[in-house]
Amino acid sequence: MAEIVFKLIEVSIWSGLAAVGFGILFNIPKSTIFTVFALAFFAGLIKFTLIHFEVNIIIATFLGILFVSFVGMPIAHKIHHPPVVFCIPPAIPMIPGYFAYETILAIMNFLFIEEDPLKKAELISDIFSNGLTMVFILISIAIGISLPLLLLRKNTVKKIE
């Protein structure tokens, strides 16, 4: 049990460090670096904990991003920085690079390498499986980031205590 907890904390720390790296690349203010790390850490913790309990990766990613956006919006107004500073860098480690890589690899194998029709059929299955997983994860990220902006549109976040 302790090994699982340490593994979840480890991947969450890596998520936080990746978010800070992208935040520095995007030139976020120095005063927001710890907050970006914390948001990405907890988003990664939510995502990977749910994945550990066999929740679908699309739903786990959506809930992690939803946490970032709902917590990041009030923090942004409290610290007087744009919400983009707190929502985008923690979302970048959630991008499904593995599924994109596997999709492109299957496409390349299908087009240029494989000659056997049975293996080509398996590659088509891999292309669609990984490709659709990647697309739905990206859609869940987009919805998770934009949902608080849509829900809190009429009422300003500044009035939330």
PDB file of N, CA and C in Angstrom, residues 52-147:
ATOM      1  N   HIS A  52      -5.469   4.384 -11.015  1.00  0.00           N
ATOM      2  CA  HIS A  52      -5.106   3.233 -10.184  1.00  0.00           C
ATOM      3  C   HIS A  52      -6.343   2.433  -9.769  1.00  0.00           C
ATOM      4  N   PHE A  53      -7.441   3.142  -9.520  1.00  0.00           N
ATOM      5  CA  PHE A  53      -8.688   2.471  -9.146  1.00  0.00           C
ATOM      6  C   PHE A  53      -9.526   2.100 -10.371  1.00  0.00           C
ATOM      7  N   GLU A  54      -8.865   2.021 -11.518  1.00  0.00           N
ATOM      8  CA  GLU A  54      -9.428   1.535 -12.775  1.00  0.00           C
ATOM      9  C   GLU A  54     -10.565   2.388 -13.324  1.00  0.00           C
ATOM     10  N   VAL A  55     -10.494   3.694 -13.092  1.00  0.00           N
ATOM     11  CA  VAL A  55     -11.403   4.624 -13.754  1.00  0.00           C
ATOM     12  C   VAL A  55     -10.812   4.898 -15.128  1.00  0.00           C
ATOM     13  N   ASN A  56     -11.667   5.069 -16.109  1.00  0.00           N
ATOM     14  CA  ASN A  56     -11.213   5.340 -17.474  1.00  0.00           C
ATOM     15  C   ASN A  56     -10.308   6.567 -17.498  1.00  0.00           C
ATOM     16  N   ILE A  57      -9.270   6.529 -18.316  1.00  0.00           N
ATOM     17  CA  ILE A  57      -8.286   7.625 -18.377  1.00  0.00           C
ATOM     18  C   ILE A  57      -8.928   8.930 -18.843  1.00  0.00           C
ATOM     19  N   ILE A  58      -9.949   8.839 -19.679  1.00  0.00           N
ATOM     20  CA  ILE A  58     -10.622  10.046 -20.168  1.00  0.00           C
ATOM     21  C   ILE A  58     -11.339  10.742 -19.013  1.00  0.00           C
ATOM     22  N   ILE A  59     -12.065   9.992 -18.220  1.00  0.00           N
ATOM     23  CA  ILE A  59     -12.784  10.557 -17.077  1.00  0.00           C
ATOM     24  C   ILE A  59     -11.798  11.041 -16.015  1.00  0.00           C
ATOM     25  N   ALA A  60     -10.738  10.281 -15.779  1.00  0.00           N
ATOM     26  CA  ALA A  60      -9.733  10.681 -14.786  1.00  0.00           C
ATOM     27  C   ALA A  60      -9.062  11.995 -15.195  1.00  0.00           C
ATOM     28  N   THR A  61      -8.735  12.122 -16.466  1.00  0.00           N
ATOM     29  CA  THR A  61      -8.134  13.365 -16.957  1.00  0.00           C
ATOM     30  C   THR A  61      -9.113  14.519 -16.827  1.00  0.00           C
ATOM     31  N   PHE A  62     -10.362  14.278 -17.187  1.00  0.00           N
ATOM     32  CA  PHE A  62     -11.385  15.318 -17.087  1.00  0.00           C
ATOM     33  C   PHE A  62     -11.530  15.808 -15.654  1.00  0.00           C
ATOM     34  N   LEU A  63     -11.582  14.899 -14.691  1.00  0.00           N
ATOM     35  CA  LEU A  63     -11.739  15.310 -13.296  1.00  0.00           C
ATOM     36  C   LEU A  63     -10.507  16.041 -12.769  1.00  0.00           C
ATOM     37  N   GLY A  64      -9.313  15.618 -13.204  1.00  0.00           N
ATOM     38  CA  GLY A  64      -8.099  16.336 -12.820  1.00  0.00           C
ATOM     39  C   GLY A  64      -8.072  17.754 -13.366  1.00  0.00           C
ATOM     40  N   ILE A  65      -8.437  17.907 -14.620  1.00  0.00           N
ATOM     41  CA  ILE A  65      -8.466  19.239 -15.242  1.00  0.00           C
ATOM     42  C   ILE A  65      -9.584  20.084 -14.643  1.00  0.00           C
ATOM     43  N   LEU A  66     -10.712  19.461 -14.355  1.00  0.00           N
ATOM     44  CA  LEU A  66     -11.815  20.194 -13.737  1.00  0.00           C
ATOM     45  C   LEU A  66     -11.385  20.757 -12.386  1.00  0.00           C
ATOM     46  N   PHE A  67     -10.620  19.983 -11.625  1.00  0.00           N
ATOM     47  CA  PHE A  67     -10.077  20.474 -10.364  1.00  0.00           C
ATOM     48  C   PHE A  67      -9.207  21.703 -10.599  1.00  0.00           C
ATOM     49  N   VAL A  68      -8.313  21.613 -11.589  1.00  0.00           N
ATOM     50  CA  VAL A  68      -7.413  22.734 -11.880  1.00  0.00           C
ATOM     51  C   VAL A  68      -8.207  23.986 -12.224  1.00  0.00           C
ATOM     52  N   SER A  69      -9.208  23.846 -13.066  1.00  0.00           N
ATOM     53  CA  SER A  69      -9.914  25.039 -13.519  1.00  0.00           C
ATOM     54  C   SER A  69     -10.823  25.621 -12.436  1.00  0.00           C
ATOM     55  N   PHE A  70     -11.507  24.770 -11.667  1.00  0.00           N
ATOM     56  CA  PHE A  70     -12.382  25.303 -10.625  1.00  0.00           C
ATOM     57  C   PHE A  70     -11.605  25.886  -9.459  1.00  0.00           C
ATOM     58  N   VAL A  71     -10.440  25.353  -9.153  1.00  0.00           N
ATOM     59  CA  VAL A  71      -9.618  25.910  -8.074  1.00  0.00           C
ATOM     60  C   VAL A  71      -8.770  27.067  -8.592  1.00  0.00           C
ATOM     61  N   GLY A  72      -8.321  26.970  -9.832  1.00  0.00           N
ATOM     62  CA  GLY A  72      -7.453  28.001 -10.402  1.00  0.00           C
ATOM     63  C   GLY A  72      -8.137  29.334 -10.636  1.00  0.00           C
ATOM     64  N   MET A  73      -9.426  29.303 -10.973  1.00  0.00           N
ATOM     65  CA  MET A  73     -10.140  30.562 -11.235  1.00  0.00           C
ATOM     66  C   MET A  73     -10.208  31.469 -10.002  1.00  0.00           C
ATOM     67  N   PRO A  74     -10.685  30.990  -8.862  1.00  0.00           N
ATOM     68  CA  PRO A  74     -10.711  31.872  -7.689  1.00  0.00           C
ATOM     69  C   PRO A  74      -9.309  32.283  -7.224  1.00  0.00           C
ATOM     70  N   ILE A  75      -8.348  31.368  -7.340  1.00  0.00           N
ATOM     71  CA  ILE A  75      -6.973  31.713  -6.960  1.00  0.00           C
ATOM     72  C   ILE A  75      -6.448  32.823  -7.861  1.00  0.00           C
ATOM     73  N   ALA A  76      -6.760  32.756  -9.131  1.00  0.00           N
ATOM     74  CA  ALA A  76      -6.296  33.783 -10.069  1.00  0.00           C
ATOM     75  C   ALA A  76      -6.831  35.152  -9.691  1.00  0.00           C
ATOM     76  N   HIS A  77      -8.084  35.217  -9.298  1.00  0.00           N
ATOM     77  CA  HIS A  77      -8.654  36.510  -8.922  1.00  0.00           C
ATOM     78  C   HIS A  77      -8.141  36.977  -7.573  1.00  0.00           C
ATOM     79  N   LYS A  78      -7.867  36.011  -6.697  1.00  0.00           N
ATOM     80  CA  LYS A  78      -7.350  36.390  -5.376  1.00  0.00           C
ATOM     81  C   LYS A  78      -5.917  36.924  -5.475  1.00  0.00           C
ATOM     82  N   ILE A  79      -5.108  36.319  -6.341  1.00  0.00           N
ATOM     83  CA  ILE A  79      -3.706  36.721  -6.490  1.00  0.00           C
ATOM     84  C   ILE A  79      -3.549  37.812  -7.554  1.00  0.00           C
ATOM     85  N   HIS A  80      -4.632  38.134  -8.276  1.00  0.00           N
ATOM     86  CA  HIS A  80      -4.646  39.176  -9.301  1.00  0.00           C
ATOM     87  C   HIS A  80      -3.755  38.853 -10.500  1.00  0.00           C
ATOM     88  N   HIS A  81      -3.964  37.648 -11.031  1.00  0.00           N
ATOM     89  CA  HIS A  81      -3.308  37.235 -12.269  1.00  0.00           C
ATOM     90  C   HIS A  81      -4.365  36.602 -13.163  1.00  0.00           C
ATOM     91  N   PRO A  82      -4.133  36.570 -14.460  1.00  0.00           N
ATOM     92  CA  PRO A  82      -5.126  35.964 -15.358  1.00  0.00           C
ATOM     93  C   PRO A  82      -5.311  34.476 -15.066  1.00  0.00           C
ATOM     94  N   PRO A  83      -6.524  33.967 -15.212  1.00  0.00           N
ATOM     95  CA  PRO A  83      -6.771  32.533 -14.972  1.00  0.00           C
ATOM     96  C   PRO A  83      -5.960  31.617 -15.893  1.00  0.00           C
ATOM     97  N   VAL A  84      -5.576  32.114 -17.051  1.00  0.00           N
ATOM     98  CA  VAL A  84      -4.781  31.309 -17.990  1.00  0.00           C
ATOM     99  C   VAL A  84      -3.457  30.899 -17.356  1.00  0.00           C
ATOM    100  N   VAL A  85      -2.907  31.745 -16.519  1.00  0.00           N
ATOM    101  CA  VAL A  85      -1.638  31.453 -15.857  1.00  0.00           C
ATOM    102  C   VAL A  85      -1.754  30.207 -14.993  1.00  0.00           C
ATOM    103  N   PHE A  86      -2.939  29.992 -14.408  1.00  0.00           N
ATOM    104  CA  PHE A  86      -3.119  28.871 -13.495  1.00  0.00           C
ATOM    105  C   PHE A  86      -3.781  27.662 -14.139  1.00  0.00           C
ATOM    106  N   CYS A  87      -4.395  27.827 -15.290  1.00  0.00           N
ATOM    107  CA  CYS A  87      -5.126  26.715 -15.918  1.00  0.00           C
ATOM    108  C   CYS A  87      -4.332  25.998 -17.007  1.00  0.00           C
ATOM    109  N   ILE A  88      -3.558  26.723 -17.790  1.00  0.00           N
ATOM    110  CA  ILE A  88      -2.898  26.099 -18.944  1.00  0.00           C
ATOM    111  C   ILE A  88      -1.650  25.299 -18.553  1.00  0.00           C
ATOM    112  N   PRO A  89      -0.677  25.841 -17.801  1.00  0.00           N
ATOM    113  CA  PRO A  89       0.498  25.017 -17.478  1.00  0.00           C
ATOM    114  C   PRO A  89       0.183  23.696 -16.759  1.00  0.00           C
ATOM    115  N   PRO A  90      -0.763  23.655 -15.799  1.00  0.00           N
ATOM    116  CA  PRO A  90      -1.068  22.345 -15.198  1.00  0.00           C
ATOM    117  C   PRO A  90      -1.795  21.386 -16.145  1.00  0.00           C
ATOM    118  N   ALA A  91      -2.386  21.920 -17.210  1.00  0.00           N
ATOM    119  CA  ALA A  91      -3.093  21.052 -18.157  1.00  0.00           C
ATOM    120  C   ALA A  91      -2.139  20.373 -19.129  1.00  0.00           C
ATOM    121  N   ILE A  92      -0.994  20.951 -19.368  1.00  0.00           N
ATOM    122  CA  ILE A  92      -0.076  20.419 -20.381  1.00  0.00           C
ATOM    123  C   ILE A  92       0.446  19.022 -20.027  1.00  0.00           C
ATOM    124  N   PRO A  93       0.783  18.716 -18.766  1.00  0.00           N
ATOM    125  CA  PRO A  93       1.200  17.333 -18.484  1.00  0.00           C
ATOM    126  C   PRO A  93       0.090  16.299 -18.686  1.00  0.00           C
ATOM    127  N   MET A  94      -1.143  16.745 -18.810  1.00  0.00           N
ATOM    128  CA  MET A  94      -2.265  15.827 -19.019  1.00  0.00           C
ATOM    129  C   MET A  94      -2.458  15.469 -20.496  1.00  0.00           C
ATOM    130  N   ILE A  95      -1.747  16.136 -21.380  1.00  0.00           N
ATOM    131  CA  ILE A  95      -1.909  15.883 -22.817  1.00  0.00           C
ATOM    132  C   ILE A  95      -1.453  14.454 -23.122  1.00  0.00           C
ATOM    133  N   PRO A  96      -2.243  13.728 -23.914  1.00  0.00           N
ATOM    134  CA  PRO A  96      -1.993  12.289 -24.117  1.00  0.00           C
ATOM    135  C   PRO A  96      -0.900  11.997 -25.136  1.00  0.00           C
ATOM    136  N   GLY A  97       0.331  12.271 -24.801  1.00  0.00           N
ATOM    137  CA  GLY A  97       1.442  12.045 -25.716  1.00  0.00           C
ATOM    138  C   GLY A  97       1.642  10.590 -26.074  1.00  0.00           C
ATOM    139  N   TYR A  98       1.415   9.695 -25.120  1.00  0.00           N
ATOM    140  CA  TYR A  98       1.594   8.261 -25.369  1.00  0.00           C
ATOM    141  C   TYR A  98       0.632   7.778 -26.454  1.00  0.00           C
ATOM    142  N   PHE A  99      -0.626   8.180 -26.342  1.00  0.00           N
ATOM    143  CA  PHE A  99      -1.619   7.722 -27.315  1.00  0.00           C
ATOM    144  C   PHE A  99      -1.369   8.342 -28.691  1.00  0.00           C
ATOM    145  N   ALA A 100      -0.899   9.581 -28.731  1.00  0.00           N
ATOM    146  CA  ALA A 100      -0.555  10.200 -30.014  1.00  0.00           C
ATOM    147  C   ALA A 100       0.618   9.472 -30.656  1.00  0.00           C
ATOM    148  N   TYR A 101       1.618   9.146 -29.848  1.00  0.00           N
ATOM    149  CA  TYR A 101       2.789   8.422 -30.357  1.00  0.00           C
ATOM    150  C   TYR A 101       2.392   7.054 -30.901  1.00  0.00           C
ATOM    151  N   GLU A 102       1.595   6.320 -30.142  1.00  0.00           N
ATOM    152  CA  GLU A 102       1.170   4.990 -30.581  1.00  0.00           C
ATOM    153  C   GLU A 102       0.314   5.060 -31.848  1.00  0.00           C
ATOM    154  N   THR A 103      -0.501   6.109 -31.967  1.00  0.00           N
ATOM    155  CA  THR A 103      -1.315   6.273 -33.176  1.00  0.00           C
ATOM    156  C   THR A 103      -0.430   6.509 -34.387  1.00  0.00           C
ATOM    157  N   ILE A 104       0.521   7.425 -34.268  1.00  0.00           N
ATOM    158  CA  ILE A 104       1.415   7.730 -35.393  1.00  0.00           C
ATOM    159  C   ILE A 104       2.281   6.523 -35.734  1.00  0.00           C
ATOM    160  N   LEU A 105       2.743   5.816 -34.727  1.00  0.00           N
ATOM    161  CA  LEU A 105       3.548   4.619 -34.967  1.00  0.00           C
ATOM    162  C   LEU A 105       2.746   3.559 -35.729  1.00  0.00           C
ATOM    163  N   ALA A 106       1.502   3.354 -35.338  1.00  0.00           N
ATOM    164  CA  ALA A 106       0.655   2.387 -36.044  1.00  0.00           C
ATOM    165  C   ALA A 106       0.369   2.837 -37.477  1.00  0.00           C
ATOM    166  N   ILE A 107       0.168   4.127 -37.677  1.00  0.00           N
ATOM    167  CA  ILE A 107      -0.057   4.646 -39.038  1.00  0.00           C
ATOM    168  C   ILE A 107       1.173   4.406 -39.903  1.00  0.00           C
ATOM    169  N   MET A 108       2.346   4.704 -39.361  1.00  0.00           N
ATOM    170  CA  MET A 108       3.582   4.519 -40.126  1.00  0.00           C
ATOM    171  C   MET A 108       3.811   3.043 -40.451  1.00  0.00           C
ATOM    172  N   ASN A 109       3.572   2.166 -39.479  1.00  0.00           N
ATOM    173  CA  ASN A 109       3.713   0.729 -39.731  1.00  0.00           C
ATOM    174  C   ASN A 109       2.706   0.256 -40.774  1.00  0.00           C
ATOM    175  N   PHE A 110       1.499   0.766 -40.696  1.00  0.00           N
ATOM    176  CA  PHE A 110       0.455   0.373 -41.643  1.00  0.00           C
ATOM    177  C   PHE A 110       0.803   0.807 -43.068  1.00  0.00           C
ATOM    178  N   LEU A 111       1.286   2.031 -43.199  1.00  0.00           N
ATOM    179  CA  LEU A 111       1.539   2.577 -44.538  1.00  0.00           C
ATOM    180  C   LEU A 111       2.835   2.089 -45.163  1.00  0.00           C
ATOM    181  N   PHE A 112       3.891   1.947 -44.376  1.00  0.00           N
ATOM    182  CA  PHE A 112       5.209   1.757 -44.975  1.00  0.00           C
ATOM    183  C   PHE A 112       5.884   0.420 -44.671  1.00  0.00           C
ATOM    184  N   ILE A 113       5.505  -0.262 -43.599  1.00  0.00           N
ATOM    185  CA  ILE A 113       6.284  -1.425 -43.184  1.00  0.00           C
ATOM    186  C   ILE A 113       5.523  -2.734 -43.371  1.00  0.00           C
ATOM    187  N   GLU A 114       4.334  -2.808 -42.843  1.00  0.00           N
ATOM    188  CA  GLU A 114       3.627  -4.089 -42.766  1.00  0.00           C
ATOM    189  C   GLU A 114       3.019  -4.492 -44.108  1.00  0.00           C
ATOM    190  N   GLU A 115       3.179  -5.776 -44.439  1.00  0.00           N
ATOM    191  CA  GLU A 115       2.626  -6.331 -45.676  1.00  0.00           C
ATOM    192  C   GLU A 115       1.520  -7.353 -45.399  1.00  0.00           C
ATOM    193  N   ASP A 116       1.559  -7.991 -44.239  1.00  0.00           N
ATOM    194  CA  ASP A 116       0.599  -9.035 -43.890  1.00  0.00           C
ATOM    195  C   ASP A 116      -0.784  -8.422 -43.635  1.00  0.00           C
ATOM    196  N   PRO A 117      -1.839  -8.901 -44.333  1.00  0.00           N
ATOM    197  CA  PRO A 117      -3.176  -8.327 -44.159  1.00  0.00           C
ATOM    198  C   PRO A 117      -3.731  -8.482 -42.730  1.00  0.00           C
ATOM    199  N   LEU A 118      -3.400  -9.572 -42.053  1.00  0.00           N
ATOM    200  CA  LEU A 118      -3.887  -9.746 -40.678  1.00  0.00           C
ATOM    201  C   LEU A 118      -3.250  -8.733 -39.727  1.00  0.00           C
ATOM    202  N   LYS A 119      -1.965  -8.492 -39.914  1.00  0.00           N
ATOM    203  CA  LYS A 119      -1.289  -7.499 -39.072  1.00  0.00           C
ATOM    204  C   LYS A 119      -1.751  -6.089 -39.424  1.00  0.00           C
ATOM    205  N   LYS A 120      -2.080  -5.856 -40.693  1.00  0.00           N
ATOM    206  CA  LYS A 120      -2.613  -4.549 -41.090  1.00  0.00           C
ATOM    207  C   LYS A 120      -3.973  -4.303 -40.436  1.00  0.00           C
ATOM    208  N   ALA A 121      -4.785  -5.344 -40.344  1.00  0.00           N
ATOM    209  CA  ALA A 121      -6.085  -5.203 -39.681  1.00  0.00           C
ATOM    210  C   ALA A 121      -5.897  -4.875 -38.196  1.00  0.00           C
ATOM    211  N   GLU A 122      -4.905  -5.509 -37.566  1.00  0.00           N
ATOM    212  CA  GLU A 122      -4.609  -5.213 -36.166  1.00  0.00           C
ATOM    213  C   GLU A 122      -4.107  -3.776 -36.005  1.00  0.00           C
ATOM    214  N   LEU A 123      -3.313  -3.314 -36.969  1.00  0.00           N
ATOM    215  CA  LEU A 123      -2.819  -1.938 -36.930  1.00  0.00           C
ATOM    216  C   LEU A 123      -3.963  -0.931 -37.090  1.00  0.00           C
ATOM    217  N   ILE A 124      -4.938  -1.256 -37.935  1.00  0.00           N
ATOM    218  CA  ILE A 124      -6.099  -0.368 -38.088  1.00  0.00           C
ATOM    219  C   ILE A 124      -6.836  -0.258 -36.755  1.00  0.00           C
ATOM    220  N   SER A 125      -6.977  -1.379 -36.081  1.00  0.00           N
ATOM    221  CA  SER A 125      -7.614  -1.365 -34.762  1.00  0.00           C
ATOM    222  C   SER A 125      -6.816  -0.489 -33.787  1.00  0.00           C
ATOM    223  N   ASP A 126      -5.494  -0.609 -33.804  1.00  0.00           N
ATOM    224  CA  ASP A 126      -4.644   0.221 -32.934  1.00  0.00           C
ATOM    225  C   ASP A 126      -4.752   1.698 -33.286  1.00  0.00           C
ATOM    226  N   ILE A 127      -4.796   1.990 -34.574  1.00  0.00           N
ATOM    227  CA  ILE A 127      -4.908   3.389 -35.016  1.00  0.00           C
ATOM    228  C   ILE A 127      -6.175   4.018 -34.451  1.00  0.00           C
ATOM    229  N   PHE A 128      -7.297   3.319 -34.609  1.00  0.00           N
ATOM    230  CA  PHE A 128      -8.553   3.890 -34.146  1.00  0.00           C
ATOM    231  C   PHE A 128      -8.662   3.887 -32.627  1.00  0.00           C
ATOM    232  N   SER A 129      -8.204   2.841 -31.985  1.00  0.00           N
ATOM    233  CA  SER A 129      -8.281   2.777 -30.521  1.00  0.00           C
ATOM    234  C   SER A 129      -7.460   3.886 -29.875  1.00  0.00           C
ATOM    235  N   ASN A 130      -6.190   3.970 -30.244  1.00  0.00           N
ATOM    236  CA  ASN A 130      -5.322   5.005 -29.659  1.00  0.00           C
ATOM    237  C   ASN A 130      -5.708   6.396 -30.124  1.00  0.00           C
ATOM    238  N   GLY A 131      -6.075   6.518 -31.396  1.00  0.00           N
ATOM    239  CA  GLY A 131      -6.446   7.826 -31.937  1.00  0.00           C
ATOM    240  C   GLY A 131      -7.699   8.384 -31.273  1.00  0.00           C
ATOM    241  N   LEU A 132      -8.715   7.550 -31.116  1.00  0.00           N
ATOM    242  CA  LEU A 132      -9.941   8.034 -30.481  1.00  0.00           C
ATOM    243  C   LEU A 132      -9.732   8.307 -28.994  1.00  0.00           C
ATOM    244  N   THR A 133      -8.933   7.494 -28.323  1.00  0.00           N
ATOM    245  CA  THR A 133      -8.614   7.775 -26.923  1.00  0.00           C
ATOM    246  C   THR A 133      -7.927   9.127 -26.801  1.00  0.00           C
ATOM    247  N   MET A 134      -6.962   9.390 -27.692  1.00  0.00           N
ATOM    248  CA  MET A 134      -6.254  10.666 -27.678  1.00  0.00           C
ATOM    249  C   MET A 134      -7.228  11.828 -27.914  1.00  0.00           C
ATOM    250  N   VAL A 135      -8.099  11.697 -28.898  1.00  0.00           N
ATOM    251  CA  VAL A 135      -9.041  12.774 -29.223  1.00  0.00           C
ATOM    252  C   VAL A 135      -9.984  13.029 -28.050  1.00  0.00           C
ATOM    253  N   PHE A 136     -10.501  11.968 -27.440  1.00  0.00           N
ATOM    254  CA  PHE A 136     -11.432  12.168 -26.326  1.00  0.00           C
ATOM    255  C   PHE A 136     -10.742  12.731 -25.092  1.00  0.00           C
ATOM    256  N   ILE A 137      -9.480  12.398 -24.871  1.00  0.00           N
ATOM    257  CA  ILE A 137      -8.743  13.015 -23.766  1.00  0.00           C
ATOM    258  C   ILE A 137      -8.556  14.508 -24.043  1.00  0.00           C
ATOM    259  N   LEU A 138      -8.221  14.856 -25.277  1.00  0.00           N
ATOM    260  CA  LEU A 138      -8.068  16.268 -25.626  1.00  0.00           C
ATOM    261  C   LEU A 138      -9.388  17.020 -25.487  1.00  0.00           C
ATOM    262  N   ILE A 139     -10.484  16.390 -25.874  1.00  0.00           N
ATOM    263  CA  ILE A 139     -11.801  17.013 -25.705  1.00  0.00           C
ATOM    264  C   ILE A 139     -12.109  17.195 -24.222  1.00  0.00           C
ATOM    265  N   SER A 140     -11.783  16.205 -23.409  1.00  0.00           N
ATOM    266  CA  SER A 140     -12.044  16.330 -21.968  1.00  0.00           C
ATOM    267  C   SER A 140     -11.202  17.447 -21.348  1.00  0.00           C
ATOM    268  N   ILE A 141      -9.982  17.625 -21.842  1.00  0.00           N
ATOM    269  CA  ILE A 141      -9.149  18.727 -21.352  1.00  0.00           C
ATOM    270  C   ILE A 141      -9.767  20.066 -21.744  1.00  0.00           C
ATOM    271  N   ALA A 142     -10.206  20.189 -22.983  1.00  0.00           N
ATOM    272  CA  ALA A 142     -10.803  21.442 -23.460  1.00  0.00           C
ATOM    273  C   ALA A 142     -12.078  21.766 -22.683  1.00  0.00           C
ATOM    274  N   ILE A 143     -12.919  20.777 -22.480  1.00  0.00           N
ATOM    275  CA  ILE A 143     -14.165  21.015 -21.734  1.00  0.00           C
ATOM    276  C   ILE A 143     -13.858  21.321 -20.270  1.00  0.00           C
ATOM    277  N   GLY A 144     -12.916  20.590 -19.691  1.00  0.00           N
ATOM    278  CA  GLY A 144     -12.582  20.804 -18.282  1.00  0.00           C
ATOM    279  C   GLY A 144     -12.003  22.179 -18.006  1.00  0.00           C
ATOM    280  N   ILE A 145     -11.254  22.721 -18.953  1.00  0.00           N
ATOM    281  CA  ILE A 145     -10.695  24.061 -18.760  1.00  0.00           C
ATOM    282  C   ILE A 145     -11.755  25.133 -18.996  1.00  0.00           C
ATOM    283  N   SER A 146     -12.605  24.944 -20.001  1.00  0.00           N
ATOM    284  CA  SER A 146     -13.565  25.993 -20.358  1.00  0.00           C
ATOM    285  C   SER A 146     -14.849  25.959 -19.533  1.00  0.00           C
ATOM    286  N   LEU A 147     -15.149  24.841 -18.868  1.00  0.00           N
ATOM    287  CA  LEU A 147     -16.398  24.725 -18.122  1.00  0.00           C
ATOM    288  C   LEU A 147     -16.563  25.785 -17.029  1.00  0.00           C
TER     289      LEU A 147
END
